[in-house]
Amino acid sequence: MTTTAQRTYNPGKGVGEPVGIAILGHGTVGREVVRLMHEYSEDFTQRIGGPLELKGVAVSDKEKHRGTLAEDLLTDDAMSLIERDDVDLVVEVIGGIDYPRKLVLAALKAGKSVITANKALVAAHAAELSEAADAANVDLYFEAAVAAAIPVVGPLRRSLAGDQIESVSGIVNGTTNFILDAMDSTGANYDDMLAEATALGYAEADPTADVEGYDAASKAAILASLAFHTRVTADDVYCEGITNITSQDIEAAKKAGYTIKLLAICEKLTDAEGKKSISARVHPTLIPREHPLASVSKSFNAIFVEAEAAGRLMFYGNGAGGNPTASAVLGDIVGAARNKVHGGRAPGDSTYANLPIADFGEVPTRYHIDMEVIDRTGVLAEIASRFSAEGISLRTVRQEEAGENARLIVVTHTALESDLARTVSQLQESEIVKSVNSVIRLEGE
Ligand code: HSE
């Protein structure tokens, strides 16, 4: 656990003193950070209290970047750059986990404040990084790790620090939102819309981390940690991507008044005995078309927070891209640089609540189940009895013709994951059910 009492006060370099900065990585984000730092250098000096001085940019292949930056700023020796005495802040915009982890730890140990945009790194190693920052009495900022330009880490860490957060749900992956939104508005299938997302530059050449939900799971871990003052890693997040979502699912959702979004859902749960726990999950989710998150189109992101005193808040904007990510990185640079000049340090991670992570089977939600069943007398009653045997109450049942069979679309009231999973597996084995085509969770009502 981190406590401010353990820290010694950092008196600061003094107003007017320069703040040396090293940037690790010169891709889309790194280049924008350098450009904006240069273009608005006078503003940065005023906002910080001293000039920001770029001391170097570390890249893996100098040849590739030749001509994009003054020759004496480029280096392929990241470690030596980090260790320079005139470097006060290190910005990590490389990506990956193992190599940046080594560099970030080295920077923190050397007394440099660190700004990282690396969600996978923070979601996997926040505890270790945070301890290293505490030990060295320096800042560790990562606003850009969640939803790029959208300020949500800062609000959770600072503005909402006096409130009790009940849930944080959001669309935190632009690629999948683009694909699902395009499927919803055109009726096209997943493969075609993934191809379009790739052609337009939204999806990476290897889209696995986005479409399988891993990228969103890292962000969910970071959001849940901040919201619930508890250490949550990406491994604690249940994760299901969008690759199985069909145009039939989208169509059925539409008919019933819903849209399908890949949501990261972080909630505080309270059981019958009043014991609290945390659930963090990422999966395709039906939400009512009038829900604020339903109107988030294209590759935009939005995060919906429910807190006891604040009520409902929504943060909306660009969740990816060089410029929006650079905006968040630069905001963190200003924060960390101010502390270097004026002294002090931002509050570190707060994990005092240390709530347990709920077993996924104990998570309550509603479900939209699409299945094909034999069309004969008594089948509907038999299916309803399978649900009621597991204590699951049905909210609506819709039947459509499906050749010689019937298509049944069942929406349940709130039920536990474990009860629903048992019911679905029994239905799949039953001779009256030809196939369970999809089971999609439903939220937001
Ligand atoms: N690939 C992510 C997205 C952005 O599509 O939103 C970086 O996390």
Short mmCIF file of C-alpha atoms and ligand atoms in Angstrom, two decimals:
data_model
loop_
_atom_site.label_atom_id
_atom_site.label_comp_id
_atom_site.label_asym_id
_atom_site.label_seq_id
_atom_site.Cartn_x
_atom_site.Cartn_y
_atom_site.Cartn_z
CA MET A 1 0.00 0.00 0.00
CA THR A 2 1.19 3.51 -0.80
CA THR A 3 0.90 6.29 1.71
CA THR A 4 1.93 9.86 1.23
CA ALA A 5 3.50 9.79 4.71
CA GLN A 6 6.30 7.57 3.42
CA ARG A 7 7.50 10.28 1.07
CA THR A 8 10.09 12.92 1.54
CA TYR A 9 9.37 16.31 0.05
CA ASN A 10 11.08 17.04 -3.26
CA PRO A 11 12.00 20.75 -3.11
CA GLY A 12 12.13 21.15 -6.90
CA LYS A 13 14.74 22.64 -9.22
CA GLY A 14 13.37 26.16 -8.90
CA VAL A 15 11.40 28.47 -11.19
CA GLY A 16 13.17 29.20 -14.48
CA GLU A 17 15.28 26.04 -14.37
CA PRO A 18 15.09 23.82 -17.48
CA VAL A 19 13.43 20.40 -17.39
CA GLY A 20 15.29 17.86 -19.52
CA ILE A 21 13.18 15.34 -21.35
CA ALA A 22 14.02 12.06 -23.09
CA ILE A 23 11.55 10.37 -25.42
CA LEU A 24 11.71 6.63 -25.97
CA GLY A 25 10.08 5.91 -29.33
CA HIS A 26 9.58 8.04 -32.43
CA GLY A 27 6.47 6.56 -34.00
CA THR A 28 3.16 8.31 -34.61
CA VAL A 29 2.87 9.46 -31.00
CA GLY A 30 6.53 10.27 -30.34
CA ARG A 31 6.75 12.44 -33.47
CA GLU A 32 3.62 14.41 -32.50
CA VAL A 33 4.91 14.96 -28.96
CA VAL A 34 8.19 16.37 -30.34
CA ARG A 35 6.39 18.54 -32.90
CA LEU A 36 3.94 20.05 -30.40
CA MET A 37 6.64 20.57 -27.76
CA HIS A 38 8.63 22.52 -30.31
CA GLU A 39 5.71 24.47 -31.75
CA TYR A 40 4.36 25.58 -28.36
CA SER A 41 7.62 25.76 -26.45
CA GLU A 42 6.88 29.23 -25.04
CA ASP A 43 3.47 28.09 -23.76
CA PHE A 44 5.09 25.09 -22.11
CA THR A 45 7.66 27.31 -20.40
CA GLN A 46 4.88 29.51 -19.01
CA ARG A 47 2.72 26.60 -17.92
CA ILE A 48 5.58 24.73 -16.29
CA GLY A 49 7.62 27.56 -14.82
CA GLY A 50 10.77 26.61 -16.73
CA PRO A 51 11.67 25.56 -20.28
CA LEU A 52 11.24 22.00 -21.51
CA GLU A 53 14.44 20.86 -23.18
CA LEU A 54 14.43 17.82 -25.41
CA LYS A 55 17.66 15.94 -24.70
CA GLY A 56 17.19 13.00 -27.03
CA VAL A 57 14.87 10.54 -28.74
CA ALA A 58 15.70 6.85 -28.56
CA VAL A 59 14.80 4.62 -31.51
CA SER A 60 15.71 1.06 -32.41
CA ASP A 61 16.91 1.92 -35.92
CA LYS A 62 18.47 5.37 -36.38
CA GLU A 63 18.62 4.98 -40.16
CA LYS A 64 14.84 4.73 -40.36
CA HIS A 65 14.42 8.08 -38.60
CA ARG A 66 17.29 9.99 -40.18
CA GLY A 67 16.12 13.41 -41.39
CA THR A 68 13.03 13.47 -39.15
CA LEU A 69 14.88 15.02 -36.23
CA ALA A 70 18.13 16.89 -35.54
CA GLU A 71 20.92 14.32 -35.89
CA ASP A 72 22.32 14.91 -32.39
CA LEU A 73 18.96 14.15 -30.78
CA LEU A 74 18.59 10.65 -32.25
CA THR A 75 20.10 7.73 -30.40
CA ASP A 76 19.75 3.98 -30.44
CA ASP A 77 21.07 3.73 -26.88
CA ALA A 78 17.93 4.28 -24.78
CA MET A 79 19.59 3.30 -21.51
CA SER A 80 22.40 5.87 -21.80
CA LEU A 81 19.89 8.56 -22.69
CA ILE A 82 17.77 7.72 -19.64
CA GLU A 83 20.80 7.89 -17.35
CA ARG A 84 22.01 11.30 -18.50
CA ASP A 85 22.20 13.78 -15.63
CA ASP A 86 20.37 16.46 -17.59
CA VAL A 87 17.33 14.23 -18.18
CA ASP A 88 14.56 14.80 -15.62
CA LEU A 89 11.60 13.20 -17.39
CA VAL A 90 11.36 10.08 -19.54
CA VAL A 91 8.47 9.57 -21.95
CA GLU A 92 7.87 5.98 -23.05
CA VAL A 93 5.92 5.62 -26.30
CA ILE A 94 7.42 2.40 -27.62
CA GLY A 95 4.74 -0.23 -26.91
CA GLY A 96 5.24 -3.88 -25.98
CA ILE A 97 5.90 -4.99 -22.43
CA ASP A 98 9.30 -6.49 -21.60
CA TYR A 99 11.65 -3.96 -23.18
CA PRO A 100 9.73 -0.82 -22.08
CA ARG A 101 9.36 -2.32 -18.59
CA LYS A 102 13.13 -2.57 -18.32
CA LEU A 103 13.57 1.01 -19.52
CA VAL A 104 10.82 2.49 -17.37
CA LEU A 105 12.14 0.74 -14.24
CA ALA A 106 15.65 1.98 -14.99
CA ALA A 107 14.33 5.53 -15.45
CA LEU A 108 12.38 5.47 -12.19
CA LYS A 109 15.33 4.00 -10.30
CA ALA A 110 17.52 6.76 -11.72
CA GLY A 111 15.13 9.35 -10.23
CA LYS A 112 13.44 10.38 -13.48
CA SER A 113 9.68 10.91 -13.57
CA VAL A 114 8.05 8.74 -16.22
CA ILE A 115 5.18 9.36 -18.58
CA THR A 116 3.97 6.31 -20.47
CA ALA A 117 1.22 5.73 -23.01
CA ASN A 118 1.66 1.97 -22.67
CA LYS A 119 -1.57 0.34 -21.46
CA ALA A 120 -0.26 -3.21 -21.66
CA LEU A 121 2.73 -2.30 -19.50
CA VAL A 122 0.69 -0.45 -16.88
CA ALA A 123 -2.04 -3.13 -16.80
CA ALA A 124 0.53 -5.88 -16.25
CA HIS A 125 3.13 -4.20 -14.02
CA ALA A 126 1.53 -1.22 -12.25
CA ALA A 127 2.48 -2.53 -8.80
CA GLU A 128 6.16 -2.86 -9.62
CA LEU A 129 6.32 0.46 -11.48
CA SER A 130 4.45 2.27 -8.76
CA GLU A 131 6.76 0.89 -6.06
CA ALA A 132 9.79 2.01 -8.05
CA ALA A 133 8.27 5.51 -8.43
CA ASP A 134 7.57 5.66 -4.69
CA ALA A 135 11.06 4.49 -3.80
CA ALA A 136 12.61 7.19 -5.98
CA ASN A 137 10.02 9.83 -4.99
CA VAL A 138 9.19 10.61 -8.63
CA ASP A 139 6.03 10.75 -10.72
CA LEU A 140 4.55 8.01 -12.87
CA TYR A 141 1.84 9.31 -15.21
CA PHE A 142 -0.16 7.33 -17.78
CA GLU A 143 -3.16 9.38 -18.96
CA ALA A 144 -2.57 8.32 -22.58
CA ALA A 145 -2.76 4.63 -21.69
CA VAL A 146 -6.57 4.76 -21.55
CA ALA A 147 -8.56 6.28 -24.39
CA ALA A 148 -5.78 8.63 -25.56
CA ALA A 149 -7.03 12.22 -25.56
CA ILE A 150 -9.97 11.60 -23.25
CA PRO A 151 -9.06 12.76 -19.75
CA VAL A 152 -10.20 9.89 -17.57
CA VAL A 153 -7.14 8.76 -15.59
CA GLY A 154 -6.74 12.27 -14.12
CA PRO A 155 -10.44 12.63 -13.23
CA LEU A 156 -10.48 9.19 -11.57
CA ARG A 157 -7.21 9.84 -9.74
CA ARG A 158 -7.94 13.40 -8.67
CA SER A 159 -11.35 14.95 -9.45
CA LEU A 160 -13.35 11.94 -8.25
CA ALA A 161 -11.02 11.00 -5.40
CA GLY A 162 -13.62 12.23 -2.92
CA ASP A 163 -16.48 10.16 -4.31
CA GLN A 164 -17.55 6.52 -4.18
CA ILE A 165 -17.42 5.12 -7.70
CA GLU A 166 -19.94 2.39 -8.39
CA SER A 167 -19.09 1.57 -11.99
CA VAL A 168 -17.00 2.62 -14.96
CA SER A 169 -18.20 1.32 -18.32
CA GLY A 170 -16.95 2.33 -21.65
CA ILE A 171 -16.10 1.97 -25.26
CA VAL A 172 -12.33 2.02 -24.98
CA ASN A 173 -11.34 0.52 -28.32
CA GLY A 174 -11.87 2.52 -31.48
CA THR A 175 -11.17 -0.28 -33.96
CA THR A 176 -13.90 -2.54 -32.65
CA ASN A 177 -16.32 0.36 -32.27
CA PHE A 178 -15.71 1.28 -35.90
CA ILE A 179 -16.40 -2.31 -37.00
CA LEU A 180 -19.54 -2.79 -34.88
CA ASP A 181 -20.89 0.65 -35.82
CA ALA A 182 -20.32 -0.08 -39.52
CA MET A 183 -22.02 -3.48 -39.16
CA ASP A 184 -24.95 -1.77 -37.43
CA SER A 185 -25.38 0.97 -40.00
CA THR A 186 -24.78 -1.08 -43.18
CA GLY A 187 -25.90 -4.60 -42.25
CA ALA A 188 -22.55 -5.88 -43.50
CA ASN A 189 -20.75 -8.83 -41.93
CA TYR A 190 -17.77 -8.79 -39.58
CA ASP A 191 -15.09 -9.83 -42.10
CA ASP A 192 -16.05 -7.10 -44.59
CA MET A 193 -16.08 -4.38 -41.94
CA LEU A 194 -12.75 -5.57 -40.50
CA ALA A 195 -11.33 -5.30 -44.04
CA GLU A 196 -12.73 -1.77 -44.29
CA ALA A 197 -11.27 -0.83 -40.89
CA THR A 198 -7.90 -2.12 -42.08
CA ALA A 199 -8.11 -0.28 -45.42
CA LEU A 200 -8.95 2.98 -43.62
CA GLY A 201 -6.04 2.55 -41.21
CA TYR A 202 -8.14 2.00 -38.06
CA ALA A 203 -7.22 -1.67 -37.63
CA GLU A 204 -3.60 -2.80 -37.37
CA ALA A 205 -2.17 -5.30 -39.86
CA ASP A 206 -2.54 -7.81 -37.00
CA PRO A 207 -5.83 -6.77 -35.37
CA THR A 208 -5.80 -9.51 -32.70
CA ALA A 209 -5.30 -7.27 -29.65
CA ASP A 210 -8.21 -5.08 -30.70
CA VAL A 211 -10.77 -7.58 -31.99
CA GLU A 212 -10.13 -10.16 -29.26
CA GLY A 213 -10.61 -7.47 -26.61
CA TYR A 214 -7.09 -7.61 -25.10
CA ASP A 215 -6.46 -3.90 -25.67
CA ALA A 216 -9.77 -3.04 -23.96
CA ALA A 217 -8.98 -5.49 -21.13
CA SER A 218 -5.73 -3.66 -20.32
CA LYS A 219 -7.64 -0.38 -20.20
CA ALA A 220 -10.36 -1.98 -18.03
CA ALA A 221 -7.69 -3.12 -15.56
CA ILE A 222 -6.31 0.42 -15.31
CA LEU A 223 -9.78 1.98 -14.91
CA ALA A 224 -10.87 -0.55 -12.29
CA SER A 225 -7.66 -0.05 -10.29
CA LEU A 226 -8.17 3.71 -10.20
CA ALA A 227 -11.92 3.63 -9.60
CA PHE A 228 -11.87 1.08 -6.79
CA HIS A 229 -8.50 1.80 -5.13
CA THR A 230 -7.48 -1.79 -5.71
CA ARG A 231 -4.74 -3.37 -7.79
CA VAL A 232 -6.37 -4.96 -10.87
CA THR A 233 -4.25 -6.48 -13.66
CA ALA A 234 -5.23 -7.48 -17.19
CA ASP A 235 -5.27 -11.13 -16.02
CA ASP A 236 -8.12 -10.26 -13.63
CA VAL A 237 -10.32 -9.06 -16.50
CA TYR A 238 -12.74 -11.47 -18.19
CA CYS A 239 -12.28 -10.92 -21.91
CA GLU A 240 -14.30 -11.83 -24.97
CA GLY A 241 -13.79 -10.15 -28.36
CA ILE A 242 -16.10 -9.36 -31.28
CA THR A 243 -14.98 -11.98 -33.82
CA ASN A 244 -18.13 -14.10 -33.34
CA ILE A 245 -20.59 -11.24 -33.77
CA THR A 246 -22.64 -11.80 -36.91
CA SER A 247 -24.86 -9.55 -38.98
CA GLN A 248 -27.77 -11.67 -37.64
CA ASP A 249 -26.82 -10.70 -34.08
CA ILE A 250 -26.75 -7.03 -35.04
CA GLU A 251 -30.09 -7.34 -36.85
CA ALA A 252 -31.74 -9.13 -33.91
CA ALA A 253 -30.40 -6.51 -31.50
CA LYS A 254 -31.75 -3.72 -33.70
CA LYS A 255 -35.19 -5.30 -33.90
CA ALA A 256 -35.33 -5.42 -30.12
CA GLY A 257 -34.17 -1.79 -29.73
CA TYR A 258 -30.51 -2.41 -28.92
CA THR A 259 -27.11 -1.90 -30.44
CA ILE A 260 -24.03 -4.05 -29.82
CA LYS A 261 -20.88 -2.42 -28.43
CA LEU A 262 -17.65 -3.90 -27.11
CA LEU A 263 -17.80 -2.62 -23.54
CA ALA A 264 -15.27 -2.60 -20.75
CA ILE A 265 -17.35 -2.88 -17.60
CA CYS A 266 -15.83 -2.32 -14.17
CA GLU A 267 -18.20 -2.60 -11.24
CA LYS A 268 -18.24 -2.76 -7.50
CA LEU A 269 -20.42 -5.70 -6.45
CA THR A 270 -22.03 -6.28 -3.08
CA ASP A 271 -23.19 -9.79 -2.16
CA ALA A 272 -26.12 -10.80 0.08
CA GLU A 273 -23.91 -10.51 3.19
CA GLY A 274 -22.79 -7.02 2.16
CA LYS A 275 -19.30 -8.19 1.17
CA LYS A 276 -17.84 -6.02 -1.59
CA SER A 277 -15.82 -7.19 -4.58
CA ILE A 278 -14.83 -5.97 -8.02
CA SER A 279 -15.73 -7.26 -11.42
CA ALA A 280 -13.91 -6.16 -14.57
CA ARG A 281 -14.96 -7.60 -17.90
CA VAL A 282 -14.78 -6.89 -21.61
CA HIS A 283 -17.31 -8.40 -23.99
CA PRO A 284 -19.78 -7.54 -26.73
CA THR A 285 -22.81 -6.04 -25.01
CA LEU A 286 -26.31 -5.11 -26.06
CA ILE A 287 -27.26 -1.66 -24.85
CA PRO A 288 -30.52 0.22 -25.49
CA ARG A 289 -30.27 2.45 -28.54
CA GLU A 290 -31.10 5.45 -26.33
CA HIS A 291 -28.23 4.77 -23.89
CA PRO A 292 -25.54 7.53 -24.05
CA LEU A 293 -22.91 4.96 -25.13
CA ALA A 294 -25.09 3.80 -28.04
CA SER A 295 -24.56 7.10 -29.86
CA VAL A 296 -20.77 6.72 -29.80
CA SER A 297 -20.08 6.04 -33.45
CA LYS A 298 -17.12 5.35 -35.73
CA SER A 299 -13.80 5.01 -33.90
CA PHE A 300 -14.72 7.31 -31.00
CA ASN A 301 -14.37 6.21 -27.38
CA ALA A 302 -16.49 7.10 -24.38
CA ILE A 303 -16.33 6.27 -20.71
CA PHE A 304 -19.41 6.33 -18.52
CA VAL A 305 -18.85 6.71 -14.78
CA GLU A 306 -21.46 6.28 -12.06
CA ALA A 307 -20.50 7.67 -8.67
CA GLU A 308 -22.48 8.09 -5.48
CA ALA A 309 -22.31 11.86 -5.19
CA ALA A 310 -21.43 12.91 -8.75
CA GLY A 311 -24.11 10.76 -10.36
CA ARG A 312 -23.55 9.87 -14.01
CA LEU A 313 -20.66 11.33 -15.99
CA MET A 314 -19.60 10.66 -19.55
CA PHE A 315 -16.17 11.33 -21.07
CA TYR A 316 -16.14 11.27 -24.86
CA GLY A 317 -13.60 11.80 -27.63
CA ASN A 318 -10.73 10.45 -29.67
CA GLY A 319 -9.32 7.31 -28.13
CA ALA A 320 -6.46 6.70 -30.54
CA GLY A 321 -4.15 8.35 -33.05
CA GLY A 322 -0.92 10.35 -32.91
CA ASN A 323 -2.35 13.77 -32.12
CA PRO A 324 -4.94 12.76 -29.50
CA THR A 325 -2.45 10.49 -27.75
CA ALA A 326 0.19 13.24 -27.84
CA SER A 327 -2.31 15.60 -26.17
CA ALA A 328 -2.59 13.25 -23.17
CA VAL A 329 1.18 12.65 -23.06
CA LEU A 330 1.88 16.39 -23.15
CA GLY A 331 -0.62 17.02 -20.34
CA ASP A 332 1.30 14.51 -18.24
CA ILE A 333 4.62 16.07 -19.25
CA VAL A 334 3.39 19.45 -18.00
CA GLY A 335 2.24 17.90 -14.71
CA ALA A 336 5.47 16.01 -14.07
CA ALA A 337 7.63 18.94 -15.22
CA ARG A 338 5.81 21.36 -12.87
CA ASN A 339 6.64 19.05 -9.99
CA LYS A 340 10.28 18.96 -11.07
CA VAL A 341 10.37 22.78 -11.09
CA HIS A 342 8.18 23.70 -8.12
CA GLY A 343 8.74 20.61 -6.00
CA GLY A 344 6.38 18.00 -4.64
CA ARG A 345 4.95 15.01 -6.31
CA ALA A 346 1.54 13.91 -7.60
CA PRO A 347 -0.30 11.37 -5.46
CA GLY A 348 0.76 7.85 -6.34
CA ASP A 349 -1.51 4.85 -6.86
CA SER A 350 -4.11 4.38 -4.18
CA THR A 351 -4.75 0.68 -3.57
CA TYR A 352 -5.83 0.84 0.08
CA ALA A 353 -9.28 -0.74 -0.51
CA ASN A 354 -7.68 -3.95 -1.78
CA LEU A 355 -11.04 -5.45 -2.74
CA PRO A 356 -11.18 -9.06 -3.95
CA ILE A 357 -11.86 -9.77 -7.63
CA ALA A 358 -15.24 -11.50 -7.93
CA ASP A 359 -15.37 -14.94 -9.45
CA PHE A 360 -16.75 -14.45 -12.97
CA GLY A 361 -19.53 -16.97 -12.26
CA GLU A 362 -20.84 -14.65 -9.54
CA VAL A 363 -21.24 -11.65 -11.86
CA PRO A 364 -24.87 -10.67 -12.47
CA THR A 365 -26.10 -9.43 -15.84
CA ARG A 366 -28.87 -10.01 -18.38
CA TYR A 367 -28.59 -12.10 -21.53
CA HIS A 368 -29.89 -12.13 -25.09
CA ILE A 369 -29.87 -15.71 -26.35
CA ASP A 370 -30.50 -16.58 -29.97
CA MET A 371 -31.19 -20.24 -30.72
CA GLU A 372 -32.74 -22.52 -33.26
CA VAL A 373 -35.16 -25.06 -31.83
CA ILE A 374 -37.42 -27.83 -33.09
CA ASP A 375 -40.83 -26.39 -33.95
CA ARG A 376 -43.28 -28.64 -32.12
CA THR A 377 -45.79 -28.52 -29.31
CA GLY A 378 -44.32 -28.11 -25.84
CA VAL A 379 -40.84 -26.95 -26.92
CA LEU A 380 -41.32 -23.41 -25.66
CA ALA A 381 -42.55 -24.68 -22.28
CA GLU A 382 -39.62 -27.11 -22.08
CA ILE A 383 -37.11 -24.35 -22.79
CA ALA A 384 -38.72 -22.02 -20.26
CA SER A 385 -38.53 -24.80 -17.66
CA ARG A 386 -34.78 -25.25 -18.29
CA PHE A 387 -34.24 -21.58 -17.45
CA SER A 388 -36.50 -21.66 -14.40
CA ALA A 389 -34.78 -24.80 -13.09
CA GLU A 390 -31.61 -22.68 -12.77
CA GLY A 391 -33.52 -19.82 -11.17
CA ILE A 392 -33.36 -17.65 -14.30
CA SER A 393 -36.38 -15.53 -15.03
CA LEU A 394 -37.25 -14.75 -18.65
CA ARG A 395 -38.16 -11.24 -19.65
CA THR A 396 -39.12 -11.64 -23.30
CA VAL A 397 -39.30 -14.49 -25.78
CA ARG A 398 -39.58 -13.88 -29.51
CA GLN A 399 -40.18 -16.62 -32.05
CA GLU A 400 -39.53 -16.46 -35.79
CA GLU A 401 -39.76 -19.07 -38.50
CA ALA A 402 -36.47 -20.69 -39.49
CA GLY A 403 -37.30 -23.18 -42.23
CA GLU A 404 -38.64 -26.32 -40.59
CA ASN A 405 -37.33 -25.13 -37.21
CA ALA A 406 -38.07 -22.07 -35.11
CA ARG A 407 -35.71 -19.27 -34.11
CA LEU A 408 -36.15 -18.32 -30.49
CA ILE A 409 -34.75 -15.13 -29.06
CA VAL A 410 -34.86 -15.08 -25.30
CA VAL A 411 -33.99 -12.12 -23.10
CA THR A 412 -33.49 -12.90 -19.42
CA HIS A 413 -33.80 -10.86 -16.27
CA THR A 414 -30.62 -10.50 -14.24
CA ALA A 415 -28.93 -13.85 -13.65
CA LEU A 416 -25.54 -15.08 -12.55
CA GLU A 417 -22.95 -16.07 -15.17
CA SER A 418 -22.58 -19.54 -13.65
CA ASP A 419 -26.35 -20.22 -13.75
CA LEU A 420 -26.61 -18.99 -17.32
CA ALA A 421 -23.59 -21.02 -18.45
CA ARG A 422 -25.12 -24.20 -16.96
CA THR A 423 -28.45 -23.52 -18.66
CA VAL A 424 -26.86 -22.88 -22.03
CA SER A 425 -24.77 -26.02 -21.87
CA GLN A 426 -27.88 -28.07 -21.02
CA LEU A 427 -29.78 -26.45 -23.89
CA GLN A 428 -26.93 -27.27 -26.27
CA GLU A 429 -27.13 -30.93 -25.26
CA SER A 430 -30.90 -31.09 -25.48
CA GLU A 431 -32.48 -32.75 -28.54
CA ILE A 432 -35.05 -29.96 -28.88
CA VAL A 433 -32.36 -27.32 -29.42
CA LYS A 434 -30.70 -27.50 -32.85
CA SER A 435 -28.16 -24.76 -32.07
CA VAL A 436 -27.46 -21.91 -29.68
CA ASN A 437 -26.37 -19.26 -32.16
CA SER A 438 -25.29 -16.57 -29.73
CA VAL A 439 -25.36 -15.51 -26.12
CA ILE A 440 -24.76 -11.79 -25.71
CA ARG A 441 -24.88 -9.93 -22.43
CA LEU A 442 -27.23 -7.00 -22.01
CA GLU A 443 -26.54 -3.90 -19.91
CA GLY A 444 -27.62 -0.34 -19.41
CA GLU A 445 -31.33 -0.54 -18.60
N1 HSE B 1 -5.89 0.16 -31.04
C1 HSE B 1 -6.62 0.97 -30.10
C2 HSE B 1 -7.99 1.30 -30.65
C3 HSE B 1 -5.93 2.26 -29.76
O1 HSE B 1 -8.37 0.82 -31.71
O2 HSE B 1 -8.70 2.01 -29.97
C4 HSE B 1 -4.78 2.06 -28.85
O3 HSE B 1 -5.17 1.49 -27.64
#
